[in-house]
Short mmCIF file of N, CA and C in Angstrom, two decimals:
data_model
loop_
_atom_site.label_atom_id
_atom_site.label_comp_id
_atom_site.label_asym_id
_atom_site.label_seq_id
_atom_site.Cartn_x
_atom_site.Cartn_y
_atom_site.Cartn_z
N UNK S 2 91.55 -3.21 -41.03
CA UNK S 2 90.62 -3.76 -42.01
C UNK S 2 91.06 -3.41 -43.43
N UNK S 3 91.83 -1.98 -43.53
CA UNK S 3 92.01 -1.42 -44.72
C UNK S 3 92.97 -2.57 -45.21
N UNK S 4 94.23 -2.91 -44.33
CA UNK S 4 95.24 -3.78 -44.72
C UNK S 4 94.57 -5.17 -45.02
N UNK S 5 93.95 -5.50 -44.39
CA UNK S 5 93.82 -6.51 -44.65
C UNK S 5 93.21 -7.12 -46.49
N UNK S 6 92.56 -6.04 -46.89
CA UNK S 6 91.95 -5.71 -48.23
C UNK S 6 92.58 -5.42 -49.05
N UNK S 7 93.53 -5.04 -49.04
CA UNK S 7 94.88 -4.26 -49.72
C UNK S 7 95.63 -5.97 -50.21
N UNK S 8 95.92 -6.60 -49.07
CA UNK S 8 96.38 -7.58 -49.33
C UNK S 8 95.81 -8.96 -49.90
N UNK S 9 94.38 -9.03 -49.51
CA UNK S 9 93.97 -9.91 -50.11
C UNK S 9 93.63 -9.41 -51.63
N UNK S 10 93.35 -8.31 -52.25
CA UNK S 10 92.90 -7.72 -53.34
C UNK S 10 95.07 -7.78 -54.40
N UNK S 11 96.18 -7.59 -53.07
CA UNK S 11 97.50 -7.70 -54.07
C UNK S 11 97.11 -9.16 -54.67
N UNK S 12 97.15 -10.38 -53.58
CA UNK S 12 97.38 -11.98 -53.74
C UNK S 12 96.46 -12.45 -54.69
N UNK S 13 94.88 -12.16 -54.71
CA UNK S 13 94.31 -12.10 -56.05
C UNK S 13 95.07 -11.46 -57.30
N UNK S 14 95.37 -10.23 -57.08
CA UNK S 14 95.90 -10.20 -58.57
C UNK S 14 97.41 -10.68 -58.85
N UNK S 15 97.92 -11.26 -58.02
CA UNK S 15 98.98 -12.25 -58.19
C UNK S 15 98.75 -13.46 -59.02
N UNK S 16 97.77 -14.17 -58.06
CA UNK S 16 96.83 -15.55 -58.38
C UNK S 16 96.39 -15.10 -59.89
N UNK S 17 95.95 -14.28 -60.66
CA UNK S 17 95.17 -14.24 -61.72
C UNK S 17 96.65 -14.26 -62.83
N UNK S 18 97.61 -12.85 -62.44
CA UNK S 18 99.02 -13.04 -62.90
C UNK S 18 99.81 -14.16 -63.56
N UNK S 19 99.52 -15.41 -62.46
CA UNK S 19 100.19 -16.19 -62.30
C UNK S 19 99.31 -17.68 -63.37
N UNK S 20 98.11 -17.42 -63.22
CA UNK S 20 97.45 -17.88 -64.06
C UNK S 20 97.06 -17.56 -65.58
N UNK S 21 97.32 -16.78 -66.21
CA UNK S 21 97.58 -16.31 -67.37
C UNK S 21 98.91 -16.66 -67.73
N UNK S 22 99.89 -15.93 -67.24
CA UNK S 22 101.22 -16.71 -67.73
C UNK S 22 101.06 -18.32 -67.91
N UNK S 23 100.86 -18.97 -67.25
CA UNK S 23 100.61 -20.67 -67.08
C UNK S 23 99.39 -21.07 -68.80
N UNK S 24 98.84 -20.61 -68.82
CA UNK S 24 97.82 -20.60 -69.72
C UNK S 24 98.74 -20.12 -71.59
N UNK S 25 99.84 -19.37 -71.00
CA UNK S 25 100.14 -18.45 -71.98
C UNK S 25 101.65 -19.39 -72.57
N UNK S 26 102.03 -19.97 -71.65
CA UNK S 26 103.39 -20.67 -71.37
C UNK S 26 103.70 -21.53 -72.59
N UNK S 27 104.20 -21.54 -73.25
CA UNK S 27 104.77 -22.83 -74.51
C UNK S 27 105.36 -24.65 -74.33
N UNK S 28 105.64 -24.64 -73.13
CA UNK S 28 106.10 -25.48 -72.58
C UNK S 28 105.38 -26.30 -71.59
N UNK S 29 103.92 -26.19 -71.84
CA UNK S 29 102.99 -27.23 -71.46
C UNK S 29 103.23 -28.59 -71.73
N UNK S 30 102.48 -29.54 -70.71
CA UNK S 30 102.99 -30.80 -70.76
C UNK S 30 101.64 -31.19 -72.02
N UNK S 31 102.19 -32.18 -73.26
CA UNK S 31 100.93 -33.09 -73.90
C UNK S 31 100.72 -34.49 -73.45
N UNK S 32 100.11 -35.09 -73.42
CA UNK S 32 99.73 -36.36 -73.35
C UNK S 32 99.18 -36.76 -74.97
N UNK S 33 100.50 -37.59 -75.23
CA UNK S 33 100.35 -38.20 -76.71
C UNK S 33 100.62 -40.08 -76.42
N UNK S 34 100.31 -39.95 -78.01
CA UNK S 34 100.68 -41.65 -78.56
C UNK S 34 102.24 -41.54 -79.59
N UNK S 35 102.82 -42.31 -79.47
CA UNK S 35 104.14 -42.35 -80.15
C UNK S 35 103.20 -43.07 -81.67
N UNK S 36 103.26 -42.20 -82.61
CA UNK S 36 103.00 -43.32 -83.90
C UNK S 36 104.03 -43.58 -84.81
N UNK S 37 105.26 -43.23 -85.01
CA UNK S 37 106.09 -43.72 -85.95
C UNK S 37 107.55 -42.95 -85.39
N UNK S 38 108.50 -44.09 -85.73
CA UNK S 38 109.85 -43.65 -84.83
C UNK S 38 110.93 -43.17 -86.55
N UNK S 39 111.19 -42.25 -86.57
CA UNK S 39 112.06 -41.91 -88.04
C UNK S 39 113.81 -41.78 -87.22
N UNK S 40 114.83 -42.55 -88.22
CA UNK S 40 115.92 -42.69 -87.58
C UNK S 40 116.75 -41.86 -89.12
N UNK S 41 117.73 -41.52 -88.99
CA UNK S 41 118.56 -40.44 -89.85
C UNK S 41 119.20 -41.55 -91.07
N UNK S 42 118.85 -41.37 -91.93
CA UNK S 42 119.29 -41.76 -93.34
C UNK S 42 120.55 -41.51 -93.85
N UNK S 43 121.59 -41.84 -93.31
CA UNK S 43 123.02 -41.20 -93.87
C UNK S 43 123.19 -40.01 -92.92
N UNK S 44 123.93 -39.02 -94.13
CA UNK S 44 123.96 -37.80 -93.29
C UNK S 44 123.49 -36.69 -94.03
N UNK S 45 122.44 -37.02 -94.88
CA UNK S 45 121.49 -36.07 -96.26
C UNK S 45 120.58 -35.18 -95.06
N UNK S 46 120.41 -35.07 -94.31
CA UNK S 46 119.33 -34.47 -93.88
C UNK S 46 118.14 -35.24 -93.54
N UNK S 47 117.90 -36.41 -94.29
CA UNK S 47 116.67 -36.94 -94.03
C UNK S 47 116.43 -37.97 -92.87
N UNK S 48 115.42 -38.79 -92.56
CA UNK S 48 115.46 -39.66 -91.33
C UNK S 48 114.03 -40.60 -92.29
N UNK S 49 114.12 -41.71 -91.77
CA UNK S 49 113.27 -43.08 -92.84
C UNK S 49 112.60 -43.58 -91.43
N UNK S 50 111.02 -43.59 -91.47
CA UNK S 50 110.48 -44.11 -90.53
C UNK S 50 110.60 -45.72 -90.71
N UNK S 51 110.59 -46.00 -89.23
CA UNK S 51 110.95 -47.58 -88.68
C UNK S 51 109.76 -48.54 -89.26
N UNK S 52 108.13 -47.85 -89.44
CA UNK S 52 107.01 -49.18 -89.70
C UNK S 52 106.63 -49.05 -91.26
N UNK S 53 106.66 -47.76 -91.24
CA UNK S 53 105.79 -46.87 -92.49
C UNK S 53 107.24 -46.56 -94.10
N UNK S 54 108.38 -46.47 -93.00
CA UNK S 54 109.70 -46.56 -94.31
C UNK S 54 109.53 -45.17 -95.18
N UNK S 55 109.15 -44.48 -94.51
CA UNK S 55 108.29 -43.11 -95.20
C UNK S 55 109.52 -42.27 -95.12
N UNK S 56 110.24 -41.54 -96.03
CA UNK S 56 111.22 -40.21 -96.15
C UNK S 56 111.06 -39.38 -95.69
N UNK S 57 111.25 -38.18 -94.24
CA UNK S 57 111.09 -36.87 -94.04
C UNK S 57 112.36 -35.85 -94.32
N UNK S 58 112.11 -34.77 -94.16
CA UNK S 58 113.88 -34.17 -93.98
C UNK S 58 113.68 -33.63 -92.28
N UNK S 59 114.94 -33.81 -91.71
CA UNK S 59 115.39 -33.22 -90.42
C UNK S 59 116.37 -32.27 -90.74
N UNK S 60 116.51 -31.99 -89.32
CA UNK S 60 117.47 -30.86 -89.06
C UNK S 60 119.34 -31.81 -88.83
N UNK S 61 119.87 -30.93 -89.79
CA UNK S 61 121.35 -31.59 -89.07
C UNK S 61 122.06 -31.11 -88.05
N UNK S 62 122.77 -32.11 -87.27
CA UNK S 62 123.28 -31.56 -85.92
C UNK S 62 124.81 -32.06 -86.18
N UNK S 63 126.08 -31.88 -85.53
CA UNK S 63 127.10 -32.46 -85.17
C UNK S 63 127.41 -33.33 -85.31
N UNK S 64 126.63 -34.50 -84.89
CA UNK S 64 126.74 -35.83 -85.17
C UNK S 64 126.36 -36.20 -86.17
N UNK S 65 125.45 -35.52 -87.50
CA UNK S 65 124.79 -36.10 -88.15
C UNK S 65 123.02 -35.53 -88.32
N UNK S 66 122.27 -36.10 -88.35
CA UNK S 66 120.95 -35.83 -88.48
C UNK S 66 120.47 -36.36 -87.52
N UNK S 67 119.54 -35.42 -87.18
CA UNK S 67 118.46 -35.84 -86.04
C UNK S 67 117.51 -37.04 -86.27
N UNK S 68 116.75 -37.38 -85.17
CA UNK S 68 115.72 -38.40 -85.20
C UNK S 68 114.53 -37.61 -85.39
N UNK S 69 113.06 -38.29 -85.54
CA UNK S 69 111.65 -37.63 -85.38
C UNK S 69 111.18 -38.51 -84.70
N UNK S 70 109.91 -38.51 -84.31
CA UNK S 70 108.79 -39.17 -83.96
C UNK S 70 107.31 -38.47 -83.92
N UNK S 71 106.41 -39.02 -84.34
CA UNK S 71 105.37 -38.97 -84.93
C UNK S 71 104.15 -39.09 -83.48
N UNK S 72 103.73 -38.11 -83.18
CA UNK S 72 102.57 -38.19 -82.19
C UNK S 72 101.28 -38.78 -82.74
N UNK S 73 100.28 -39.24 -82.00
CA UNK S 73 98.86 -39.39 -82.55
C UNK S 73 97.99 -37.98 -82.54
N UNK S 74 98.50 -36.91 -82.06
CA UNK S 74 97.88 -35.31 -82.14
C UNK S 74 97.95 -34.64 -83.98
N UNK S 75 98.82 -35.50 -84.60
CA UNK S 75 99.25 -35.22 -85.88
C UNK S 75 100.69 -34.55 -86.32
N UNK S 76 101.43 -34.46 -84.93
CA UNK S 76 102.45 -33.72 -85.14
C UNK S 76 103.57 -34.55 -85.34
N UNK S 77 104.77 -34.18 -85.91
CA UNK S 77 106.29 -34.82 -85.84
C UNK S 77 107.33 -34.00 -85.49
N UNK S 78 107.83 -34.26 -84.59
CA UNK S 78 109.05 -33.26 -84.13
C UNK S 78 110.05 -34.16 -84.02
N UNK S 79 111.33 -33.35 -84.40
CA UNK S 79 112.35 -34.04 -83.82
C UNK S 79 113.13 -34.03 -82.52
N UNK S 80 113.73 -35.28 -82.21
CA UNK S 80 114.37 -35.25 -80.89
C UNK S 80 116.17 -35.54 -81.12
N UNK S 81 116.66 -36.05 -79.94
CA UNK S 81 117.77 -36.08 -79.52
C UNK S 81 117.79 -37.77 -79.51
N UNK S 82 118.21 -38.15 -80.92
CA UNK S 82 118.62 -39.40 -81.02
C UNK S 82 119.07 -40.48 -79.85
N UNK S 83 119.87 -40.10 -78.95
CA UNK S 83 120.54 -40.77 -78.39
C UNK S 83 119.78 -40.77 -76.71
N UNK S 84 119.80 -39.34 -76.64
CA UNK S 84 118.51 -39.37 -75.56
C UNK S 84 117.30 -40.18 -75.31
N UNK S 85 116.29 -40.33 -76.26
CA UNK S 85 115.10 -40.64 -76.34
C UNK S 85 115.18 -42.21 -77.56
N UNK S 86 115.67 -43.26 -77.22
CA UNK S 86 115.93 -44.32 -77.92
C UNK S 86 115.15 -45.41 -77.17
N UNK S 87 114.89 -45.04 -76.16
CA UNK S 87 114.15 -46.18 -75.32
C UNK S 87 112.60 -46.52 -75.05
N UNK S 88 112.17 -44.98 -76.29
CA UNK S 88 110.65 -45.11 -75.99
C UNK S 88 110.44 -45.73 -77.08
N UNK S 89 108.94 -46.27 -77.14
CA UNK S 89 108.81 -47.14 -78.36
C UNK S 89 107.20 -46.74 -78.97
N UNK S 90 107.04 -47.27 -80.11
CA UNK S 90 105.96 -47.13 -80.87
C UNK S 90 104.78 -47.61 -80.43
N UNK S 91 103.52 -47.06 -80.19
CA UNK S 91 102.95 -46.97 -79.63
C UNK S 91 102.19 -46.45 -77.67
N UNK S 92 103.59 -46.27 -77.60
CA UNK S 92 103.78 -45.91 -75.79
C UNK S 92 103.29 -44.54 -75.78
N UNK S 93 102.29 -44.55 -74.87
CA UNK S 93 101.88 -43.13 -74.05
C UNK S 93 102.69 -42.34 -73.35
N UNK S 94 103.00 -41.20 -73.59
CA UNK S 94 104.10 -40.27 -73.03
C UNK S 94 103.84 -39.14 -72.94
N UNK S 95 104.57 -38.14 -71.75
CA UNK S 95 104.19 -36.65 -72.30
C UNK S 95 105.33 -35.99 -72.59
N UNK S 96 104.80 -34.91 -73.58
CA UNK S 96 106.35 -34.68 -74.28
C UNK S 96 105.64 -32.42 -73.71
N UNK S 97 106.53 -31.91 -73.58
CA UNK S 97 107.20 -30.73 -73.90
C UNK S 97 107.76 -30.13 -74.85
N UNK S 98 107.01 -29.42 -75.56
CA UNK S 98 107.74 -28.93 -76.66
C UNK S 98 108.65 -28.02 -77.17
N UNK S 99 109.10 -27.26 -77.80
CA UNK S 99 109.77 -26.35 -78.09
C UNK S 99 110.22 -26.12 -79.69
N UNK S 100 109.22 -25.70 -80.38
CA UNK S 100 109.16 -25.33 -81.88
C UNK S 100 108.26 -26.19 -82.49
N UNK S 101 109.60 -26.85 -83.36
CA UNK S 101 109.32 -28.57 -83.71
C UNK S 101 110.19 -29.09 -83.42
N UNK S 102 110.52 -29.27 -82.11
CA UNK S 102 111.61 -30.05 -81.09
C UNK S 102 110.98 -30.78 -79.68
N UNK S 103 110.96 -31.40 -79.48
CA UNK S 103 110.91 -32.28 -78.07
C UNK S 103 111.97 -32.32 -77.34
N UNK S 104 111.42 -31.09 -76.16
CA UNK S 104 112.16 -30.46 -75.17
C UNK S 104 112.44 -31.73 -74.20
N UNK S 105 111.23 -32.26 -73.39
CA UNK S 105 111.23 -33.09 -72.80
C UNK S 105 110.01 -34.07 -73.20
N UNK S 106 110.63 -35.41 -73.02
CA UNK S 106 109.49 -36.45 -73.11
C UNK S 106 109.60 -37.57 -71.67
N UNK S 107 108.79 -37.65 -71.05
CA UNK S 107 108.56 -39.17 -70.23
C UNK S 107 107.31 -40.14 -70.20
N UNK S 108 107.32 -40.58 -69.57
CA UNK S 108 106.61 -41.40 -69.19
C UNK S 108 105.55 -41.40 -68.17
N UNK S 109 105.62 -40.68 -67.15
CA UNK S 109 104.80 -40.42 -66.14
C UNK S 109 104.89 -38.55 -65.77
N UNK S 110 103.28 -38.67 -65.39
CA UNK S 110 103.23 -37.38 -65.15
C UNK S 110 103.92 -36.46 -64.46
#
């Protein structure tokens, strides 16, 4: 009986463990709206949104300057130009974050 208590009292505090980390984690999935697609302006640093024609500055990479895109949560992060070219303005997606970077983005849950 003793064991048996021992063990259900470890797996609870596993379960609670395991649930805090998850809660605590950075890399939660969002469910957003795409509102504005920004593509790299030369190689100044900046990127010029596609509807709005609006100036931001990005980060430069190797190739050049990064892309952004504009959530309906209020945020803009940038992504991986070449990666993420196929989503479009207005499309529901969930993205993963990492800073102000988009770790991962798709389409379905």
């Amino acid at each position: 009986m003793k064991r048996k208590a021992v063990i259900l009292i470890g797996l609870i505090a596993v379960l609670i463990i395991l649930f805090i980390v998850y809660l605590t984690s950075p890399g939660r999935l969002a469910k957003v709206e795409i509102v504005e697609k920004y593509y790299p302006h030369f190689s100044d640093g900046k990127a010029v949104g596609f509807k709005t024609n609006k100036v931001i500055s990005v980060s430069k990479t190797d190739e050049g300057s990064n892309c952004a895109m504009k959530f309906n949560n209020g945020e803009t992060l940038e992504i991986d130009c070449d990666r993420y070219l196929t989503y479009k303005i207005g499309e529901t997606v969930y993205i993963t974050t990492e800073g102000n970077h988009v770790k991962e983005i798709r389409r379905k849950r």
